[in-house]
Tab-separated table of C-alpha atoms in Angstrom:
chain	number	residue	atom	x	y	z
A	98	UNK	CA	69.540	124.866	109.595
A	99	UNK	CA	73.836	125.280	109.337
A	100	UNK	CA	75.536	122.281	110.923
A	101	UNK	CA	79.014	122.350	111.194
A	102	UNK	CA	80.831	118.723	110.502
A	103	UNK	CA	81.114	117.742	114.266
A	104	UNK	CA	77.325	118.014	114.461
A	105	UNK	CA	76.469	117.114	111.273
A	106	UNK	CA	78.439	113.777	113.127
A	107	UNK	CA	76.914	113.851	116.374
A	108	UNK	CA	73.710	113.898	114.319
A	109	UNK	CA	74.698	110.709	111.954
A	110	UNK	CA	75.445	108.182	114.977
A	111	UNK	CA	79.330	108.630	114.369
A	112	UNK	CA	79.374	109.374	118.228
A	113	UNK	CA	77.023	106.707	119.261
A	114	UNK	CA	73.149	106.275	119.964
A	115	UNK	CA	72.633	108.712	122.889
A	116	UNK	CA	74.768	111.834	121.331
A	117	UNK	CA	72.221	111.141	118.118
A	118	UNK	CA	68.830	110.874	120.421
A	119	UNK	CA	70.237	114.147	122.443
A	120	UNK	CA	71.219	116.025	119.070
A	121	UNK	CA	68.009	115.046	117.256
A	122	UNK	CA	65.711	116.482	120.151
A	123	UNK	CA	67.707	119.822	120.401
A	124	UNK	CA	67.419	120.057	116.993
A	125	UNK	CA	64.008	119.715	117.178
A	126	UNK	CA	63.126	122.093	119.525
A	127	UNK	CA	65.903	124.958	117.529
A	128	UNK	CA	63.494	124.453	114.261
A	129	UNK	CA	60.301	124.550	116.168
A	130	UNK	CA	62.532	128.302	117.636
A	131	UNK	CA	63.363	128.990	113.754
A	132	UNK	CA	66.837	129.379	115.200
A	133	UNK	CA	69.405	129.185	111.903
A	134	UNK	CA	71.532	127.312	113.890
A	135	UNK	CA	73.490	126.037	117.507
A	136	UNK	CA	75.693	127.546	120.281
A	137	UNK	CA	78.022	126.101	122.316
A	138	UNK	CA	77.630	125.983	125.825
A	139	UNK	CA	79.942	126.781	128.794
A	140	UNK	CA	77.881	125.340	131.516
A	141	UNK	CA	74.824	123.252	132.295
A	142	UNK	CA	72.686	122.596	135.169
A	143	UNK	CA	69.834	120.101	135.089
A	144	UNK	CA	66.278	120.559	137.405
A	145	UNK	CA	63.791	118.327	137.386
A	146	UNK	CA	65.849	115.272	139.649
A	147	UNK	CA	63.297	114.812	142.660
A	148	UNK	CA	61.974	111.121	142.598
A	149	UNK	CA	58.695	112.880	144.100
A	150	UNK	CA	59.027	115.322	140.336
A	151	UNK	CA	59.744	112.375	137.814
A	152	UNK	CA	58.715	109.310	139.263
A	153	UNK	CA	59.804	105.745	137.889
A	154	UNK	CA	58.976	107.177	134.226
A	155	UNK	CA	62.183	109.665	134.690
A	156	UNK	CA	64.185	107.466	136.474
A	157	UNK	CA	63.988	104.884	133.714
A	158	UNK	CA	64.981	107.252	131.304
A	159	UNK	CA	67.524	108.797	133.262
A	160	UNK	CA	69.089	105.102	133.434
A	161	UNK	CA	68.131	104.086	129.676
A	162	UNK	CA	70.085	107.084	128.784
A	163	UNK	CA	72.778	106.292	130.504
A	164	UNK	CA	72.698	102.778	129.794
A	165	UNK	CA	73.179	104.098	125.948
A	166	UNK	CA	76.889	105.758	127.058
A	167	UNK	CA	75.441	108.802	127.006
A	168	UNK	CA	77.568	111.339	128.552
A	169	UNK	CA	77.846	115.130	128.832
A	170	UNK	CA	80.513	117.162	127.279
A	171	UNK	CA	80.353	120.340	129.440
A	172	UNK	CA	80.597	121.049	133.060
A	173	UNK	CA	77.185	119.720	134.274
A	174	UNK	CA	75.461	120.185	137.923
A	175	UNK	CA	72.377	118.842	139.538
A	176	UNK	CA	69.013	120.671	141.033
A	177	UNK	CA	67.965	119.222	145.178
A	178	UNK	CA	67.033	116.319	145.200
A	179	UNK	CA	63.561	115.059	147.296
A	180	UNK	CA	65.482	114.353	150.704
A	181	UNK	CA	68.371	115.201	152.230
A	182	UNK	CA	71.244	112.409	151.242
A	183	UNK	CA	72.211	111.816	154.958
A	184	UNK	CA	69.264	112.483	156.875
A	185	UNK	CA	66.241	111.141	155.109
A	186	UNK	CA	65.296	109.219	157.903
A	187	UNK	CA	64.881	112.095	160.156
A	188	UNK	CA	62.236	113.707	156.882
A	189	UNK	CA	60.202	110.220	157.172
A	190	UNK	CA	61.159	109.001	153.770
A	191	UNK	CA	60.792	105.236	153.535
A	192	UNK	CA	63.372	102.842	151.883
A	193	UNK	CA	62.289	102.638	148.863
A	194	UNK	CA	61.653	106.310	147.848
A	195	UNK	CA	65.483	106.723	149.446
A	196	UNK	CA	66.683	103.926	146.668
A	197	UNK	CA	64.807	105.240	143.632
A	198	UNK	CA	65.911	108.900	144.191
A	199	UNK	CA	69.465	107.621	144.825
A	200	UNK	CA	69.064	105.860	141.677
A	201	UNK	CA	68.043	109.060	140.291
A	202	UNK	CA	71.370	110.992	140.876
A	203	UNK	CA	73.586	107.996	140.519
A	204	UNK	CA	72.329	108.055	136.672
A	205	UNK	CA	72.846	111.363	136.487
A	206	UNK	CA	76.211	111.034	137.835
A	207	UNK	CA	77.054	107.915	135.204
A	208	UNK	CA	75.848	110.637	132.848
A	209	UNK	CA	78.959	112.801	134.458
A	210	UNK	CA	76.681	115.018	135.828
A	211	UNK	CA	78.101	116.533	139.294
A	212	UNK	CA	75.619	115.183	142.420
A	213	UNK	CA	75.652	119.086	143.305
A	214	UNK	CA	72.060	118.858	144.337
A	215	UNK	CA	71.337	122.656	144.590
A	216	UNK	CA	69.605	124.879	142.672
A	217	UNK	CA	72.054	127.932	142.965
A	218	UNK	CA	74.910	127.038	140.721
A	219	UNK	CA	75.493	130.510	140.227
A	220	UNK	CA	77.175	130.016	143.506
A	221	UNK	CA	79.516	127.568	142.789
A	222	UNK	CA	80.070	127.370	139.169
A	223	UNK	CA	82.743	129.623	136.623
A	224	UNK	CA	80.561	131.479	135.328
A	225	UNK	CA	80.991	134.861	133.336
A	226	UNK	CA	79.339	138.027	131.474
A	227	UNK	CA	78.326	136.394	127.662
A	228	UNK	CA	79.007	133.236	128.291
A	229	UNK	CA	75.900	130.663	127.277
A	230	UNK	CA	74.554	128.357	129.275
A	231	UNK	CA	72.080	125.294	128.696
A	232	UNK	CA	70.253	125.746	132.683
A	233	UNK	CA	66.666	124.702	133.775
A	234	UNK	CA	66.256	126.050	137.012
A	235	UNK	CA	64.299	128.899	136.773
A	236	UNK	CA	66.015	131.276	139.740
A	237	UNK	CA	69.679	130.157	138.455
A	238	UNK	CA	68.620	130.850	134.935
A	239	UNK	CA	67.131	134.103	136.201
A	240	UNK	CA	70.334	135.059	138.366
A	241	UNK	CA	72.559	133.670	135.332
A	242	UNK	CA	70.946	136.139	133.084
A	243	UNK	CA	70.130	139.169	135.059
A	244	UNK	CA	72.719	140.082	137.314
A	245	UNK	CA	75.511	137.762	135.413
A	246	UNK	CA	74.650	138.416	131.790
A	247	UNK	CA	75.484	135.379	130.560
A	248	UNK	CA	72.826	133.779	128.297
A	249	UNK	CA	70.460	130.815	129.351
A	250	UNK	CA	66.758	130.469	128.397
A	251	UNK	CA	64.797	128.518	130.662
A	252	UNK	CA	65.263	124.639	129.144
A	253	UNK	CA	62.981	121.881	130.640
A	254	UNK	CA	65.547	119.268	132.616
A	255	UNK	CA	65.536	116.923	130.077
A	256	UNK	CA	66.562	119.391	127.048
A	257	UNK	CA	68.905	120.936	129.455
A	258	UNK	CA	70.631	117.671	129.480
A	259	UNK	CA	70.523	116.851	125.985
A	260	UNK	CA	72.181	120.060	125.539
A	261	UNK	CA	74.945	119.147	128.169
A	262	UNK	CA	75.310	115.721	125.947
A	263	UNK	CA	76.283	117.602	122.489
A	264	UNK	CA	77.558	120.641	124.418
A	265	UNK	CA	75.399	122.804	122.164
A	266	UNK	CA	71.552	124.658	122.347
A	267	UNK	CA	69.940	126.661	119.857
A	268	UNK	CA	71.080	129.866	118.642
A	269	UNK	CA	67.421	131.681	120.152
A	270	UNK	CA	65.397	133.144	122.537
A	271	UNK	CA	68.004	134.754	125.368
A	272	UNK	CA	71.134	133.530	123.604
A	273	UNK	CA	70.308	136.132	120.878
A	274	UNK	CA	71.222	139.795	122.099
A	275	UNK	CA	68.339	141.415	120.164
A	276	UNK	CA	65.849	139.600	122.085
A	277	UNK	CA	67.565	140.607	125.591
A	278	UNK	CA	65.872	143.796	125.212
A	279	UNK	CA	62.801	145.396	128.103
A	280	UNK	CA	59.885	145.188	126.141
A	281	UNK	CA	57.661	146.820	129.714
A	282	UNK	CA	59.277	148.503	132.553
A	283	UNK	CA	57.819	148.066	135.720
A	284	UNK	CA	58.455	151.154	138.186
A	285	UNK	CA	58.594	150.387	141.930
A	286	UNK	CA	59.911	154.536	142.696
A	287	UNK	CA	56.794	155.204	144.781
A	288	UNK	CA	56.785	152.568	146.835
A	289	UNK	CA	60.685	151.900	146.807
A	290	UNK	CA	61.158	153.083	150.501
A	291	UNK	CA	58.193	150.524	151.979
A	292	UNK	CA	59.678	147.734	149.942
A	293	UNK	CA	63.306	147.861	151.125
A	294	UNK	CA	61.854	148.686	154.969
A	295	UNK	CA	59.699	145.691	155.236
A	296	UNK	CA	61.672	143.427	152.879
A	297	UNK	CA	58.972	143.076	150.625
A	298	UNK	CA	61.675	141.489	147.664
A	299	UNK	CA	59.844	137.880	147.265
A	300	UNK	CA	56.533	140.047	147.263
A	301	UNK	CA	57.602	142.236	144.646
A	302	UNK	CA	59.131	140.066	142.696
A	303	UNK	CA	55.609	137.700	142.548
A	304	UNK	CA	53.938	140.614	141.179
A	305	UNK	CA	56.731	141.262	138.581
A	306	UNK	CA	56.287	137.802	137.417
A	307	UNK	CA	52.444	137.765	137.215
A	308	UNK	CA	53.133	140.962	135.389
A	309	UNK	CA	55.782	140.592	132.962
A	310	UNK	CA	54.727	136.739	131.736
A	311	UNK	CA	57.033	135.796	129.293
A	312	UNK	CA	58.377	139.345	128.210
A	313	UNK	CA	61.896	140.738	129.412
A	314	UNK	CA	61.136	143.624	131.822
A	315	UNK	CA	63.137	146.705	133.127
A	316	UNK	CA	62.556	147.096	137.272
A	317	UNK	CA	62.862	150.709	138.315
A	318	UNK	CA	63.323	152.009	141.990
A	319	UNK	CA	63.897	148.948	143.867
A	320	UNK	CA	67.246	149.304	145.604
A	321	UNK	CA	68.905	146.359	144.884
A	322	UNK	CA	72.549	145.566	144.234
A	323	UNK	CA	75.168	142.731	144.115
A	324	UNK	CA	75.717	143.725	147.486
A	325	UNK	CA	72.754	142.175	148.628
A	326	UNK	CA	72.764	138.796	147.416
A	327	UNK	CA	69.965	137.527	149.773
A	328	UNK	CA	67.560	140.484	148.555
A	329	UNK	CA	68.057	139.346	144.403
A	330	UNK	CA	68.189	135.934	145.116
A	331	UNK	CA	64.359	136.110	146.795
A	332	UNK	CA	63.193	138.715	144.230
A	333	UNK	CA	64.144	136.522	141.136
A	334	UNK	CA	63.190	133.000	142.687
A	335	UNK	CA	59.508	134.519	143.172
A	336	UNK	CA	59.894	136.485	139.760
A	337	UNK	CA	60.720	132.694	138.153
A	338	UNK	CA	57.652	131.181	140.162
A	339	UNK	CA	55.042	133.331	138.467
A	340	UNK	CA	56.410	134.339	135.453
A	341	UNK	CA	57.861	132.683	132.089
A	342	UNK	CA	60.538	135.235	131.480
A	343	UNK	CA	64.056	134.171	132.031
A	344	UNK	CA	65.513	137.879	132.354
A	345	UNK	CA	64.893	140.166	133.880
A	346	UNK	CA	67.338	143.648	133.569
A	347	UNK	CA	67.455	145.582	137.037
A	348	UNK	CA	68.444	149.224	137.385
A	349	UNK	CA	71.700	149.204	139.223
A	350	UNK	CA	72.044	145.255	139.412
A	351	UNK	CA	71.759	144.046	135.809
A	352	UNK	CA	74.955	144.212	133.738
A	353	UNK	CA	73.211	145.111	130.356
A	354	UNK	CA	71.866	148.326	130.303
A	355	UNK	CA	69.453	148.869	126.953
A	356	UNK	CA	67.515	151.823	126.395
A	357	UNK	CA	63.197	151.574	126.756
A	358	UNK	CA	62.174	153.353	124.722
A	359	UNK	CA	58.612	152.744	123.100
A	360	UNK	CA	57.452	150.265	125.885
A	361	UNK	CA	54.861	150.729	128.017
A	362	UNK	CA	55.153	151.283	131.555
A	363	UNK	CA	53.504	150.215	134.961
A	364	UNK	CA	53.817	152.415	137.762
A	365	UNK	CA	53.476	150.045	141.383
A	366	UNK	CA	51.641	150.969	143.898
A	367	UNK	CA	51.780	149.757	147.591
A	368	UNK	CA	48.266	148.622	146.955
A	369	UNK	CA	49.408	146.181	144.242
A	370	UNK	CA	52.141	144.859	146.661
A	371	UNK	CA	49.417	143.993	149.421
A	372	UNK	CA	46.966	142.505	147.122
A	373	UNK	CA	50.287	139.943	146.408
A	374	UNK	CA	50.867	139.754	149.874
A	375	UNK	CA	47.176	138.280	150.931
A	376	UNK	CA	47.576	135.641	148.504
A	377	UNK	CA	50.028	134.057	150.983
A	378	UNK	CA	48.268	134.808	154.394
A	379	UNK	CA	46.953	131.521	155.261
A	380	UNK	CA	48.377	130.777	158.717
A	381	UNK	CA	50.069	131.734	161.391
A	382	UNK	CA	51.103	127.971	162.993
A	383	UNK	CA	53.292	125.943	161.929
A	384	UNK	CA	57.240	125.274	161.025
A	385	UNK	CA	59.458	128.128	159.608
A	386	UNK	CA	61.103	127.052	155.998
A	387	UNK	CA	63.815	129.255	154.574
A	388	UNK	CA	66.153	128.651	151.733
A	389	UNK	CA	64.434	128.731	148.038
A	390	UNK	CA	67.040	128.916	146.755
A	391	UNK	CA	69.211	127.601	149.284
A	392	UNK	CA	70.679	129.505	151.376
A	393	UNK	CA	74.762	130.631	151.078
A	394	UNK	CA	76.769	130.547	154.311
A	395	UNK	CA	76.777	133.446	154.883
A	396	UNK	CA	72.885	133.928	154.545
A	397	UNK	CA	73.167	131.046	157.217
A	398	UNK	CA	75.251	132.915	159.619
A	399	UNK	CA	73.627	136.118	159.255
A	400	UNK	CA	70.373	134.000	160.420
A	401	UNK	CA	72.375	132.578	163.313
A	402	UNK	CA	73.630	136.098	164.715
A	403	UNK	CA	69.728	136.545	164.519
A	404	UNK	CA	68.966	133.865	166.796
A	405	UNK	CA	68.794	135.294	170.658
A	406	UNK	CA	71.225	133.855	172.533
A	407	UNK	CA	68.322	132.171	175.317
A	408	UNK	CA	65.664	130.546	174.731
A	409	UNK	CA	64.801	127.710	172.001
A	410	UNK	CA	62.253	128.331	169.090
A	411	UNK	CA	58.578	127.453	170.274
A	412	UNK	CA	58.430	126.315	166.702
A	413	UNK	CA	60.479	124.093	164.332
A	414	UNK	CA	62.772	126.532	161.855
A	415	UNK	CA	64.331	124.367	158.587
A	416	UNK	CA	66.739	125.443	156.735
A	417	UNK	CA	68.358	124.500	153.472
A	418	UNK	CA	71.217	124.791	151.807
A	419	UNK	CA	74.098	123.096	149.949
A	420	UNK	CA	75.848	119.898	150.879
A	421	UNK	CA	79.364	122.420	150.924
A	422	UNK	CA	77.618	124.835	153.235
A	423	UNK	CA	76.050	122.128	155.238
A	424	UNK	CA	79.629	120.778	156.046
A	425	UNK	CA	80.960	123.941	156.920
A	426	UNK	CA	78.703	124.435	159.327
A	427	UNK	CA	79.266	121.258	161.217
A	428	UNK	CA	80.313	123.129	164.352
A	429	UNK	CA	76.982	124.763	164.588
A	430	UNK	CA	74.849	122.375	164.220
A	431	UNK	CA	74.427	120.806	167.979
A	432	UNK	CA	73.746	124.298	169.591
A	433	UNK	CA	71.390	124.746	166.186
A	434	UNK	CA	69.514	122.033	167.419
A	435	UNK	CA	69.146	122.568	171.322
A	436	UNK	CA	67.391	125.855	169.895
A	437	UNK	CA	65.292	123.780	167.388
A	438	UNK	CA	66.607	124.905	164.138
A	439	UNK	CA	67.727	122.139	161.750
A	440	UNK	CA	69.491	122.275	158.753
A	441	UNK	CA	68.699	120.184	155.702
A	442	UNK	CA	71.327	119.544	152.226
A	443	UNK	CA	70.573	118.230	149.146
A	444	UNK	CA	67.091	119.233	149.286
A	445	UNK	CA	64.385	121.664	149.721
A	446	UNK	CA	60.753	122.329	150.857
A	447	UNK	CA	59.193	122.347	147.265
A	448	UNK	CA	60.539	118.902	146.282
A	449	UNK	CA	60.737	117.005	149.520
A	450	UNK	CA	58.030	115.307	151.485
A	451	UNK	CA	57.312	118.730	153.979
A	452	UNK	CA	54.368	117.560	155.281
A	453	UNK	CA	55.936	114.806	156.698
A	454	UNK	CA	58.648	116.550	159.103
A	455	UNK	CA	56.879	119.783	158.867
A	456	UNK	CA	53.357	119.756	158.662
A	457	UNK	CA	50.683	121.277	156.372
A	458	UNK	CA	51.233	124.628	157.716
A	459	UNK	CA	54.380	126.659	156.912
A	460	UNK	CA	55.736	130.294	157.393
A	461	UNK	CA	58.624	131.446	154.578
A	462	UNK	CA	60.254	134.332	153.634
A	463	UNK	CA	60.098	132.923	149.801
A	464	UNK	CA	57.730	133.851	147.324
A	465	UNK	CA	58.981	131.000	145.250
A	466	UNK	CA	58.048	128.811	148.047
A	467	UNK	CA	54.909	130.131	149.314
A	468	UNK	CA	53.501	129.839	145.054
A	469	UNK	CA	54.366	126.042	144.629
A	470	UNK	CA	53.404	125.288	147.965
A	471	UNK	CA	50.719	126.608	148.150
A	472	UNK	CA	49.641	125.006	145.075
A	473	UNK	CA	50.439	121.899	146.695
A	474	UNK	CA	47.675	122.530	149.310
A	475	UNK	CA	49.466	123.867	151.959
A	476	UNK	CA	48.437	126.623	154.152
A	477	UNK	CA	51.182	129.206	153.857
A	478	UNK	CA	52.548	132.826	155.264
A	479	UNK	CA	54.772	134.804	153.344
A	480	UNK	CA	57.055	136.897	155.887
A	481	UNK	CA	60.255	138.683	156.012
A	482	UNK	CA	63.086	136.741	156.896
A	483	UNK	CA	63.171	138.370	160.190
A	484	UNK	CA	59.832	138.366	160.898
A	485	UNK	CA	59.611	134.813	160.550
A	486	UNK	CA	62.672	133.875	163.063
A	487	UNK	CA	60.407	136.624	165.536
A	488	UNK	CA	57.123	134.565	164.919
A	489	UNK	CA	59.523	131.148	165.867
A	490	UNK	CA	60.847	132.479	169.436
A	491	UNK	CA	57.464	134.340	170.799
């Protein structure tokens, strides 16, 4: 493999024992990808920072690492964390899981990794068409790649941020243009009108997922666009949560348009789409959770203008978001309350302790959601956004 003199350095010790460790793994894992050599990166976001994820094994190494002078030498952001920074207490988190998970981010941050804790970066970040990436998120990876076109493939946390060390990742996978290509389409035209109707986007994008694996498909007939932020956000979160592929190119959203040609093709039907659907039918108690991914502003106040102005929710509804949206919203947030929503930063539903605050039975609008936690032995229903903030206030 070609190493140009700065790595061939990096790769000696010149730079100092955690630039070698980081540059021998991701060379590693670019010969076990045959890729003839590294890219520089733009950007990189790390997953994988919930002290319920890593436990005391990743927080050592998180601090060992850092404890070596590693550093990272691009623009680096953090995934949620498991509690919300500020209001932990009010999720039930004891003391102690509160220090180790702050001890989490505050090694990431020694690292000079920004205590971001969301898992939309695409939000926030400078991020461009070609530009590659070293991300491990899978719906920011997805978004990065799909409607962006920059290049990420889906890295674990921990090569993510051995990539952010040496600033490079290996020339393969998605950062090679010949393997951004559909190898299936997936047609939604006949059932296009029932999907955009009754918001069936985290449904559909489930079944593109359990469909497409780790292959790069082409979607047909589902109306999306970067108009609808909200819809794409859902449809690639669930896409990420049951599939392996990190792109996926969408008719009218995707900036890369490549012919497919030779490929085979699967025609959905609304059959397929309710089949998905019962796999997430479990209940029809319990608290309302939306935001995976977290939710933008104004995703926030489009859910607040949904709200009716009497009455308070017969059920708790949780939101998340960003610590930056959060604060915006601090006018909000006593009338939020006196109709029992509440708004949680930093974290999420998947990686903090739910069935403390929330209970074992949950309603979401997120496929994403409804897979892990389900997984995690929760009862769940998957709804439409505004079916679930109905099901809350009757």
């Amino acid at each position: 493999m070609y190493l140009d003199p700065e790595e061939e350095k990096m790769l000696d010790g010149e730079y100092g024992e955690a630039i070698a460790m980081a540059m021998k793994t991701v060379l590693r894992v670019a010969e076990a990808l045959k890729a003839e050599r590294l890219v520089r990166v733009k950007n990189a976001h790390i997953s994988g920072i919930s002290y319920k994820n890593i436990g005391d094994e990743g927080l050592q190494f998180l601090e060992e690492l850092a404890a070596k002078g590693g550093r990272v030498s691009v623009p680096s952001s953090m995934n949620p964390a498991g509690l919300d920074l500020a209001q932990w207490r009010n999720m039930g988190v004891d003391k102690g899981y509160f220090e180790k998970q702050m001890r989490i981010i505050n090694a990431l941050a020694a690292l000079g990794v920004k205590p971001t804790l969301t898992c939309t970066p695409y939000l926030y970040e400078d991020i461009s068409y070609g530009d590659h990436l070293a991300w491990s998120e899978s719906n920011a990876v997805l978004y990065a790649n799909s409607i962006i076109g920059a290049r990420s493939n889906r890295d674990g946390g921990p090569l993510a941020l051995f990539e952010a060390i040496v600033g490079r990742a290996p020339l393969a996978g998605l950062h090679v243009e010949s393997n951004r290509r559909p190898e299936l389409v997936i047609d939604f035209t006949s059932v296009s009108k029932e999907v955009e109707e009754q918001n069936m986007y985290s449904v559909a994008g489930l079944l593109v997922g359990a469909l497409t694996g780790n292959r790069v498909p082409l979607v047909r007939g589902l109306k999306l666009s970067k108009e609808r932020l909200d819809y794409i956000k859902l449809f690639l979160a669930a896409v990420g949560a049951t599939g392996g592929t990190g792109l996926v190119l969408i008719e009218g959203a995707s900036p890369e348009n490549y012919p497919a040609s030779g490929v085979d093709t699967i025609k959905v039907d609304f059959k397929m789409l309710r089949e998905t659907l019962d796999n997430y039918s479990g209940t029809d108690e319990g608290a309302i959770v939306l935001g995976c991914p977290h939710l933008s502003l104004d995703e926030i106040m489009d859910i607040i203008s949904r709200l009716p102005e009497n009455g308070t929710a017969t059920r708790k509804i949780f939101l998340y978001t960003s610590r930056e949206v959060y604060e915006a919203l601090s006018a909000y947030m006593p009338k939020l309350r006196e109709k029992n929503v509440y708004v949680f930063a930093d974290t999420c539903m998947v990686v903090s302790p739910l069935n403390i605050y929330a209970g074992k039975e949950v309603i979401t609008d997120s496929g994403k959601a409804a897979f892990y936690l389900k997984a995690q032995g929760y009862k769940v229903k998957l709804v439409s956004r505004q079916k679930a903030i109905e099901m809350a206030f009757t």
